Amino acid sequence: MNLTRDKHNQPRCELLAPAGSLEKLRTVIHYGADAVYLGGREFSLRAHATNFSEDDLRQAVDFAHSRQVRVFVTVNIFAHNRDLVRLPAYLGRLAEIGVDGLIISDPGVLRLAKEVAPALSIHLSTQANVTNVASAIFWQEQGVSRLNLARELTLAEIREIREALAAKIEVFVHGALCISYSGRCLLSLYLTGRDANLGNCAHPCRYDYRLQEEKRPGQFFPVEEDGRGTYIFNSKDLCLIKRLPELVAAGVDSIKIEGRMKGIYYAGGIVRIYRAALDHVYRCLEDAPGAPLIIPPVFMEEIAKLGTRGYTENFFDGAPREDDMCYTGAVVDQTYVPAGIVLEAGSRPLVEVRNRIRPGERLEYMAEGVNNVPFAVLAVTTPDGRPLPQANSGSKVLLATSPEIPWQAYGLLRRIRTGAGGNGAGNE
Ligand code: SF4
């Protein structure tokens, strides 16, 4: 299947994936991203992501372009005057490295980018909060070639903006949500001194809040009826996978997945599922145009294996309601945990271990689509062939397996989780 054009040679909707590190970039590209977004060490939100040095950026662009994948770089801080001193040179270096576009939210940064790197396409960050047609046209007139719309829009509003614009539009379809307008939030700065608008959010919207009366210090009253307190600002995570047919029909140019700070298992796993779901949509449209189109339950079942705070479709059909929030702070456990990543394919793959692997246990290989291939580990050896009773996290080992599998570099191995706990989705 051609991933960039449909059978009428029209561009297909792009799958845009987060790449918080070189390793994550390789993983999400392996699992089918058409484009990735990432941040340099400066001027990017997500200060805690393992952001890219300029040397990393060159490697990222080389790797992505060798696989026909586009690289967009976030320069989406709300800049202060002091930031403007080094910004022009940085933008110039991004152009020289050959990135495919800049993701910007600040009009001043946009102006500088047009001066310094006029050949680079400019994408508007979701932090610019485009919620209406007039605003979208304004940004288009400023030279923006693609707009990531605010997450607070209904499908009908997305459709209206799409119809009014020549520029491309991008829509977030999956990941953590801010309780504020897409990160334009002072909560973290106020409570922890860490500024969300400079990429340093401490995620206090996930904290457990209680009420304290000033004359009774140390006595904490629940804000809600739940005895555990109330996570009053804690939204469930966005998931629009069931709505992909409508997004494609609306002419959305790119669907974007949140999560530069997530691990490779989550990022690779989610990208893999959305790749498969998007391909399913186009296959149905090509094979049976006009037929009712649904996303089979297997896609949601796969998503559930990756862990979540619960899912919401947010504003897609109108304002969110009470059950779109996660008032208990509860996290749905991952039912699987990562075990390793294939570094080199072969009859005995070279694997970097993420969770101890032992001979005799059963694991699962996350192949393309939603194909999971169970296998038994027959032997674990060092790269020079010395047998090991177990391989610990971080080690690189060869695996003998039954059956042998057509491994691919950057594919992930996982095991069924035993016991409770688990990682929920973090924030963008
Ligand atoms: S994650 Fe929470 S605290 Fe951080 S910017 Fe978003 S709403 Fe604010």
Short mmCIF file of C-alpha atoms and ligand atoms in Angstrom, two decimals:
data_model
loop_
_atom_site.label_atom_id
_atom_site.label_comp_id
_atom_site.label_asym_id
_atom_site.label_seq_id
_atom_site.Cartn_x
_atom_site.Cartn_y
_atom_site.Cartn_z
CA MET A 1 0.00 0.00 0.00
CA ASN A 2 1.31 3.45 -0.91
CA LEU A 3 1.48 5.31 2.41
CA THR A 4 1.60 8.83 1.01
CA ARG A 5 -0.98 8.76 -1.83
CA ASP A 6 -4.36 7.12 -2.21
CA LYS A 7 -5.40 5.29 -5.36
CA HIS A 8 -6.55 8.58 -6.91
CA ASN A 9 -3.03 9.90 -6.28
CA GLN A 10 -4.31 12.29 -3.63
CA PRO A 11 -2.12 12.83 -0.56
CA ARG A 12 -3.08 10.57 2.31
CA CYS A 13 -3.39 11.80 5.85
CA GLU A 14 0.05 11.86 7.49
CA LEU A 15 0.84 10.06 10.74
CA LEU A 16 2.99 12.43 12.80
CA ALA A 17 4.80 10.90 15.75
CA PRO A 18 6.74 12.19 18.75
CA ALA A 19 10.49 11.61 18.86
CA GLY A 20 11.98 12.55 22.23
CA SER A 21 15.32 10.87 21.48
CA LEU A 22 17.18 9.21 18.61
CA GLU A 23 16.11 5.81 19.88
CA LYS A 24 12.46 6.85 19.98
CA LEU A 25 12.76 8.37 16.53
CA ARG A 26 14.03 5.08 15.09
CA THR A 27 11.29 3.14 16.89
CA VAL A 28 8.37 5.29 15.74
CA ILE A 29 9.72 5.34 12.19
CA HIS A 30 10.03 1.56 12.30
CA TYR A 31 6.39 1.36 13.36
CA GLY A 32 5.16 3.51 10.51
CA ALA A 33 5.38 7.25 11.23
CA ASP A 34 5.27 9.38 8.07
CA ALA A 35 6.81 12.31 9.93
CA VAL A 36 8.29 12.99 13.35
CA TYR A 37 8.52 16.04 15.55
CA LEU A 38 11.30 16.67 17.99
CA GLY A 39 12.99 19.43 19.94
CA GLY A 40 16.50 20.78 19.93
CA ARG A 41 18.27 21.60 23.18
CA GLU A 42 17.03 25.19 23.05
CA PHE A 43 13.80 27.05 22.35
CA SER A 44 11.61 23.97 22.47
CA LEU A 45 8.89 23.13 24.92
CA ARG A 46 9.50 19.87 26.77
CA ALA A 47 12.71 20.87 28.52
CA HIS A 48 12.83 17.47 30.19
CA ALA A 49 12.59 15.42 27.03
CA THR A 50 15.94 14.01 25.99
CA ASN A 51 16.18 16.78 23.46
CA PHE A 52 18.46 16.64 20.47
CA SER A 53 21.92 18.17 20.22
CA GLU A 54 22.76 19.51 16.77
CA ASP A 55 24.80 16.40 16.12
CA ASP A 56 21.79 14.25 17.11
CA LEU A 57 19.61 16.36 14.85
CA ARG A 58 21.86 15.65 11.86
CA GLN A 59 21.70 11.92 12.61
CA ALA A 60 17.92 12.14 13.04
CA VAL A 61 17.45 13.92 9.72
CA ASP A 62 19.77 11.48 7.90
CA PHE A 63 17.97 8.45 9.37
CA ALA A 64 14.48 9.83 8.72
CA HIS A 65 15.19 11.07 5.20
CA SER A 66 16.75 7.73 4.25
CA ARG A 67 13.29 6.29 4.98
CA GLN A 68 11.31 9.13 3.33
CA VAL A 69 10.16 10.43 6.73
CA ARG A 70 9.91 14.18 7.39
CA VAL A 71 11.41 15.88 10.46
CA PHE A 72 9.75 18.90 12.07
CA VAL A 73 11.52 20.76 14.87
CA THR A 74 9.69 22.47 17.71
CA VAL A 75 10.75 26.04 18.39
CA ASN A 76 7.58 26.72 20.29
CA ILE A 77 8.58 28.65 23.39
CA PHE A 78 6.88 31.93 24.16
CA ALA A 79 10.12 33.85 23.82
CA HIS A 80 11.40 36.64 26.04
CA ASN A 81 13.76 39.30 24.69
CA ARG A 82 16.76 37.44 26.08
CA ASP A 83 15.82 34.41 23.95
CA LEU A 84 16.04 36.45 20.76
CA VAL A 85 19.80 36.89 20.99
CA ARG A 86 20.75 33.32 20.01
CA LEU A 87 17.60 32.39 18.15
CA PRO A 88 18.50 33.63 14.63
CA ALA A 89 21.73 31.62 14.51
CA TYR A 90 19.91 28.54 15.80
CA LEU A 91 17.20 28.83 13.15
CA GLY A 92 19.87 29.23 10.49
CA ARG A 93 21.59 26.05 11.66
CA LEU A 94 18.29 24.13 11.54
CA ALA A 95 17.91 25.20 7.91
CA GLU A 96 21.45 24.13 7.17
CA ILE A 97 20.88 20.71 8.81
CA GLY A 98 17.97 20.20 6.43
CA VAL A 99 14.97 19.79 8.72
CA ASP A 100 11.62 19.85 6.95
CA GLY A 101 9.81 22.45 8.99
CA LEU A 102 9.65 24.47 12.19
CA ILE A 103 6.86 24.28 14.74
CA ILE A 104 6.30 27.75 16.15
CA SER A 105 3.76 29.42 18.43
CA ASP A 106 5.20 32.89 19.08
CA PRO A 107 4.59 35.51 16.32
CA GLY A 108 8.00 37.02 17.05
CA VAL A 109 9.74 33.70 16.49
CA LEU A 110 7.71 33.29 13.31
CA ARG A 111 8.92 36.69 12.06
CA LEU A 112 12.54 35.80 12.80
CA ALA A 113 12.22 32.41 11.12
CA LYS A 114 10.90 34.02 7.95
CA GLU A 115 13.89 36.37 7.90
CA VAL A 116 16.59 33.87 8.77
CA ALA A 117 15.33 30.61 7.28
CA PRO A 118 12.87 31.64 4.55
CA ALA A 119 13.04 28.26 2.80
CA LEU A 120 11.78 26.34 5.82
CA SER A 121 8.08 25.68 6.06
CA ILE A 122 6.47 26.97 9.22
CA HIS A 123 3.92 24.99 11.18
CA LEU A 124 1.81 26.58 13.85
CA SER A 125 2.03 24.88 17.23
CA THR A 126 -1.07 23.86 19.14
CA GLN A 127 0.13 26.35 21.77
CA ALA A 128 -1.08 29.13 19.45
CA ASN A 129 -4.62 27.87 20.23
CA VAL A 130 -6.31 28.27 16.86
CA THR A 131 -10.01 27.78 17.56
CA ASN A 132 -11.71 29.55 14.64
CA VAL A 133 -11.61 30.19 10.90
CA ALA A 134 -10.59 33.87 11.19
CA SER A 135 -7.65 33.00 13.39
CA ALA A 136 -6.61 30.20 11.01
CA ILE A 137 -6.73 32.57 8.02
CA PHE A 138 -4.71 35.14 9.96
CA TRP A 139 -1.90 32.64 10.55
CA GLN A 140 -2.06 31.46 6.96
CA GLU A 141 -1.58 35.09 5.87
CA GLN A 142 1.53 35.23 8.04
CA GLY A 143 3.09 32.48 5.94
CA VAL A 144 2.19 29.45 8.04
CA SER A 145 1.85 26.41 5.77
CA ARG A 146 0.33 24.07 8.36
CA LEU A 147 -1.70 24.65 11.50
CA ASN A 148 -2.04 22.34 14.45
CA LEU A 149 -5.51 23.21 15.69
CA ALA A 150 -6.38 23.67 19.34
CA ARG A 151 -7.51 20.46 21.00
CA GLU A 152 -10.70 22.17 22.15
CA LEU A 153 -12.51 21.84 18.80
CA THR A 154 -15.43 19.73 17.64
CA LEU A 155 -15.32 17.72 14.42
CA ALA A 156 -17.68 20.28 12.83
CA GLU A 157 -15.31 23.13 13.69
CA ILE A 158 -12.32 21.19 12.35
CA ARG A 159 -14.23 20.62 9.11
CA GLU A 160 -15.11 24.32 8.77
CA ILE A 161 -11.51 25.39 9.28
CA ARG A 162 -10.29 22.76 6.79
CA GLU A 163 -12.73 24.05 4.15
CA ALA A 164 -11.67 27.69 4.66
CA LEU A 165 -7.92 27.15 4.35
CA ALA A 166 -5.35 26.42 1.69
CA ALA A 167 -2.81 25.63 4.42
CA LYS A 168 -2.65 22.09 5.82
CA ILE A 169 -4.18 21.22 9.14
CA GLU A 170 -3.02 18.87 11.83
CA VAL A 171 -5.12 17.42 14.64
CA PHE A 172 -3.92 15.76 17.84
CA VAL A 173 -5.54 12.33 18.06
CA HIS A 174 -3.86 10.67 20.99
CA GLY A 175 -2.13 11.45 24.26
CA ALA A 176 -2.25 13.41 27.49
CA LEU A 177 -4.41 16.51 27.72
CA CYS A 178 -3.86 19.77 29.53
CA ILE A 179 -6.69 21.13 31.61
CA SER A 180 -5.74 24.55 30.23
CA TYR A 181 -5.69 25.57 26.57
CA SER A 182 -2.96 23.25 25.27
CA GLY A 183 -0.31 24.09 27.80
CA ARG A 184 -0.94 27.84 28.13
CA CYS A 185 -1.02 27.35 31.83
CA LEU A 186 0.46 28.98 34.91
CA LEU A 187 -0.40 26.25 37.39
CA SER A 188 3.02 24.65 37.34
CA LEU A 189 4.89 27.95 37.59
CA TYR A 190 2.66 29.10 40.44
CA LEU A 191 2.86 25.90 42.49
CA THR A 192 6.34 24.61 41.71
CA GLY A 193 8.28 27.43 40.03
CA ARG A 194 8.53 25.34 36.85
CA ASP A 195 7.17 27.19 33.82
CA ALA A 196 4.99 25.12 31.44
CA ASN A 197 5.37 27.80 28.81
CA LEU A 198 9.11 27.24 28.77
CA GLY A 199 8.75 23.48 28.58
CA ASN A 200 9.27 22.71 32.25
CA CYS A 201 5.83 21.64 33.47
CA ALA A 202 5.72 19.60 36.69
CA HIS A 203 2.19 18.39 35.82
CA PRO A 204 0.47 19.66 38.99
CA CYS A 205 -2.87 19.19 37.23
CA ARG A 206 -2.42 15.49 38.09
CA TYR A 207 -1.92 16.14 41.82
CA ASP A 208 -4.41 15.15 44.50
CA TYR A 209 -6.04 18.37 45.78
CA ARG A 210 -7.76 18.89 49.14
CA LEU A 211 -9.25 21.77 51.07
CA GLN A 212 -7.66 23.26 54.18
CA GLU A 213 -9.34 25.78 56.49
CA GLU A 214 -6.76 28.39 57.58
CA LYS A 215 -7.35 28.02 61.35
CA ARG A 216 -6.99 24.26 61.22
CA PRO A 217 -3.55 23.65 59.67
CA GLY A 218 -2.83 20.09 58.85
CA GLN A 219 -6.49 19.10 58.52
CA PHE A 220 -7.23 18.33 54.93
CA PHE A 221 -10.79 18.01 53.72
CA PRO A 222 -11.69 16.26 50.50
CA VAL A 223 -12.81 18.68 47.81
CA GLU A 224 -15.22 16.09 46.47
CA GLU A 225 -17.14 13.24 47.94
CA ASP A 226 -14.40 10.71 47.29
CA GLY A 227 -12.48 9.99 50.51
CA ARG A 228 -9.21 9.84 48.57
CA GLY A 229 -9.54 13.49 47.64
CA THR A 230 -10.11 14.80 44.15
CA TYR A 231 -7.95 15.18 41.12
CA ILE A 232 -9.95 18.21 40.05
CA PHE A 233 -7.76 19.12 37.08
CA ASN A 234 -6.85 15.63 35.86
CA SER A 235 -8.20 14.88 32.39
CA LYS A 236 -8.32 11.42 30.90
CA ASP A 237 -6.09 10.92 27.88
CA LEU A 238 -7.18 11.79 24.37
CA CYS A 239 -7.96 8.90 22.02
CA LEU A 240 -9.62 9.54 18.65
CA ILE A 241 -8.78 6.23 17.02
CA LYS A 242 -12.47 5.36 16.52
CA ARG A 243 -12.97 8.72 14.82
CA LEU A 244 -10.23 8.31 12.19
CA PRO A 245 -12.75 7.71 9.37
CA GLU A 246 -14.38 11.08 10.14
CA LEU A 247 -11.04 12.88 10.36
CA VAL A 248 -9.95 11.45 7.01
CA ALA A 249 -13.33 12.35 5.47
CA ALA A 250 -12.97 15.90 6.86
CA GLY A 251 -9.71 16.27 4.90
CA VAL A 252 -7.38 16.52 7.89
CA ASP A 253 -3.83 16.47 6.51
CA SER A 254 -2.01 15.09 9.50
CA ILE A 255 -2.89 13.27 12.69
CA LYS A 256 -0.50 13.88 15.53
CA ILE A 257 0.38 11.74 18.51
CA GLU A 258 1.46 13.37 21.75
CA GLY A 259 4.31 11.97 23.85
CA ARG A 260 7.88 13.13 23.35
CA MET A 261 8.48 12.33 27.02
CA LYS A 262 7.00 8.84 26.88
CA GLY A 263 9.10 5.67 26.63
CA ILE A 264 9.78 3.78 23.40
CA TYR A 265 7.30 1.05 24.30
CA TYR A 266 4.41 3.49 24.61
CA ALA A 267 5.43 5.71 21.68
CA GLY A 268 6.26 2.81 19.35
CA GLY A 269 3.16 0.89 20.46
CA ILE A 270 0.76 3.78 19.88
CA VAL A 271 2.28 4.71 16.51
CA ARG A 272 2.05 1.08 15.40
CA ILE A 273 -1.66 0.95 16.22
CA TYR A 274 -2.51 4.28 14.54
CA ARG A 275 -0.48 3.24 11.47
CA ALA A 276 -2.51 0.07 11.24
CA ALA A 277 -5.80 1.90 11.86
CA LEU A 278 -5.07 4.59 9.26
CA ASP A 279 -4.10 1.93 6.71
CA HIS A 280 -7.32 0.08 7.55
CA VAL A 281 -9.33 3.25 6.84
CA TYR A 282 -7.69 3.78 3.44
CA ARG A 283 -7.99 0.10 2.55
CA CYS A 284 -11.73 0.21 3.30
CA LEU A 285 -12.15 3.45 1.34
CA GLU A 286 -10.39 1.93 -1.65
CA ASP A 287 -12.01 -1.52 -1.50
CA ALA A 288 -15.57 -0.52 -0.61
CA PRO A 289 -16.12 3.21 -1.09
CA GLY A 290 -19.29 4.44 0.56
CA ALA A 291 -19.61 1.39 2.84
CA PRO A 292 -19.95 2.02 6.60
CA LEU A 293 -16.49 2.22 8.07
CA ILE A 294 -15.68 1.26 11.63
CA ILE A 295 -12.44 0.74 13.49
CA PRO A 296 -12.45 -2.90 14.71
CA PRO A 297 -12.20 -3.41 18.51
CA VAL A 298 -8.76 -5.04 18.20
CA PHE A 299 -7.22 -1.57 17.89
CA MET A 300 -8.63 -0.41 21.25
CA GLU A 301 -7.62 -3.74 22.79
CA GLU A 302 -4.06 -3.13 21.64
CA ILE A 303 -4.09 0.43 23.00
CA ALA A 304 -5.28 -0.90 26.37
CA LYS A 305 -2.10 -3.00 26.62
CA LEU A 306 -0.02 0.18 26.81
CA GLY A 307 -1.52 1.72 29.99
CA THR A 308 -3.65 4.83 30.41
CA ARG A 309 -5.52 7.15 32.78
CA GLY A 310 -8.62 6.23 30.79
CA TYR A 311 -9.61 7.71 27.45
CA THR A 312 -11.73 10.63 26.28
CA GLU A 313 -12.67 12.00 22.87
CA ASN A 314 -12.38 15.43 24.49
CA PHE A 315 -14.25 18.15 22.55
CA PHE A 316 -14.82 16.10 19.39
CA ASP A 317 -18.62 15.98 19.82
CA GLY A 318 -18.99 18.98 22.13
CA ALA A 319 -17.74 20.08 25.53
CA PRO A 320 -16.32 17.27 27.69
CA ARG A 321 -18.36 16.06 30.64
CA GLU A 322 -17.65 14.74 34.09
CA ASP A 323 -16.74 11.28 32.89
CA ASP A 324 -14.03 12.73 30.63
CA MET A 325 -12.10 13.62 33.77
CA CYS A 326 -10.12 11.24 35.96
CA TYR A 327 -11.24 12.35 39.42
CA THR A 328 -9.74 9.37 41.19
CA GLY A 329 -6.25 9.73 39.72
CA ALA A 330 -6.54 6.05 38.89
CA VAL A 331 -4.33 4.62 36.21
CA VAL A 332 -5.30 1.57 34.19
CA ASP A 333 -2.37 -0.78 34.36
CA GLN A 334 -0.40 -1.83 31.37
CA THR A 335 -1.24 -5.47 30.79
CA TYR A 336 2.12 -5.95 29.08
CA VAL A 337 5.55 -4.56 29.86
CA PRO A 338 8.48 -4.03 27.49
CA ALA A 339 11.18 -6.71 27.48
CA GLY A 340 13.61 -5.50 24.83
CA ILE A 341 14.27 -3.86 21.49
CA VAL A 342 15.79 -5.55 18.46
CA LEU A 343 19.05 -3.84 17.50
CA GLU A 344 20.00 -6.21 14.69
CA ALA A 345 17.78 -8.70 12.91
CA GLY A 346 18.96 -12.23 12.05
CA SER A 347 18.07 -15.81 12.96
CA ARG A 348 19.35 -14.89 16.43
CA PRO A 349 18.45 -11.24 16.92
CA LEU A 350 20.69 -8.90 18.88
CA VAL A 351 18.43 -7.43 21.55
CA GLU A 352 18.90 -4.62 24.03
CA VAL A 353 17.17 -5.79 27.20
CA ARG A 354 14.62 -3.50 28.90
CA ASN A 355 13.37 -5.92 31.55
CA ARG A 356 15.25 -9.04 32.58
CA ILE A 357 15.01 -11.87 30.02
CA ARG A 358 15.57 -15.54 30.95
CA PRO A 359 15.79 -18.73 28.88
CA GLY A 360 12.53 -20.68 29.05
CA GLU A 361 10.15 -17.75 29.29
CA ARG A 362 7.54 -16.72 26.75
CA LEU A 363 7.60 -13.28 25.15
CA GLU A 364 5.78 -11.55 22.34
CA TYR A 365 7.20 -9.75 19.31
CA MET A 366 5.30 -6.64 18.22
CA ALA A 367 5.32 -7.12 14.48
CA GLU A 368 3.79 -4.72 11.96
CA GLY A 369 0.14 -3.80 12.11
CA VAL A 370 -1.47 -5.31 15.17
CA ASN A 371 0.25 -8.63 14.66
CA ASN A 372 1.72 -10.02 17.86
CA VAL A 373 3.97 -13.05 17.53
CA PRO A 374 4.39 -15.14 20.70
CA PHE A 375 7.64 -17.04 21.09
CA ALA A 376 9.69 -18.99 23.62
CA VAL A 377 13.21 -17.94 24.57
CA LEU A 378 15.38 -21.05 24.07
CA ALA A 379 18.71 -19.50 24.95
CA VAL A 380 20.24 -16.16 25.87
CA THR A 381 23.90 -15.56 25.00
CA THR A 382 26.38 -12.74 24.96
CA PRO A 383 27.15 -11.34 21.47
CA ASP A 384 30.22 -13.63 21.37
CA GLY A 385 28.11 -16.71 22.17
CA ARG A 386 28.56 -17.26 25.96
CA PRO A 387 25.33 -18.70 27.46
CA LEU A 388 23.66 -16.61 30.19
CA PRO A 389 21.16 -17.71 32.88
CA GLN A 390 19.48 -14.33 32.48
CA ALA A 391 20.05 -10.98 30.77
CA ASN A 392 19.57 -7.80 32.79
CA SER A 393 18.20 -4.43 31.73
CA GLY A 394 20.59 -2.51 29.51
CA SER A 395 22.59 -5.55 28.36
CA LYS A 396 22.87 -6.54 24.71
CA VAL A 397 22.34 -10.23 24.04
CA LEU A 398 21.56 -12.71 21.30
CA LEU A 399 18.32 -14.68 21.60
CA ALA A 400 17.59 -18.16 20.24
CA THR A 401 13.81 -18.49 19.92
CA SER A 402 11.08 -20.89 18.91
CA PRO A 403 9.71 -20.23 16.42
CA GLU A 404 12.32 -18.21 14.59
CA ILE A 405 10.72 -14.92 13.56
CA PRO A 406 11.43 -12.50 10.68
CA TRP A 407 12.82 -9.93 13.11
CA GLN A 408 13.30 -6.34 12.10
CA ALA A 409 15.66 -3.82 13.66
CA TYR A 410 13.87 -1.50 16.13
CA GLY A 411 11.01 -3.97 16.68
CA LEU A 412 9.91 -4.36 20.31
CA LEU A 413 9.58 -7.41 22.54
CA ARG A 414 7.21 -7.51 25.50
CA ARG A 415 5.81 -9.89 28.11
CA ILE A 416 2.49 -10.21 29.87
CA ARG A 417 2.66 -8.25 33.09
CA THR A 418 2.45 -10.13 36.37
CA GLY A 419 1.29 -8.27 39.51
CA ALA A 420 -0.22 -4.82 39.98
CA GLY A 421 0.97 -1.23 39.49
CA GLY A 422 2.23 0.09 36.19
CA ASN A 423 2.98 3.20 34.28
CA GLY A 424 0.25 5.51 33.16
CA ALA A 425 0.62 7.82 30.26
CA GLY A 426 2.59 10.93 31.20
CA ASN A 427 2.14 14.34 29.75
CA GLU A 428 3.21 15.72 26.40
S1 SF4 B 1 0.15 19.41 31.99
FE1 SF4 B 1 -1.22 20.34 33.52
S2 SF4 B 1 0.05 21.72 34.74
FE2 SF4 B 1 1.17 21.23 32.84
S3 SF4 B 1 0.65 22.86 31.38
FE3 SF4 B 1 -0.83 21.23 31.05
S4 SF4 B 1 -2.57 21.73 32.38
FE4 SF4 B 1 -0.85 22.96 33.10
#
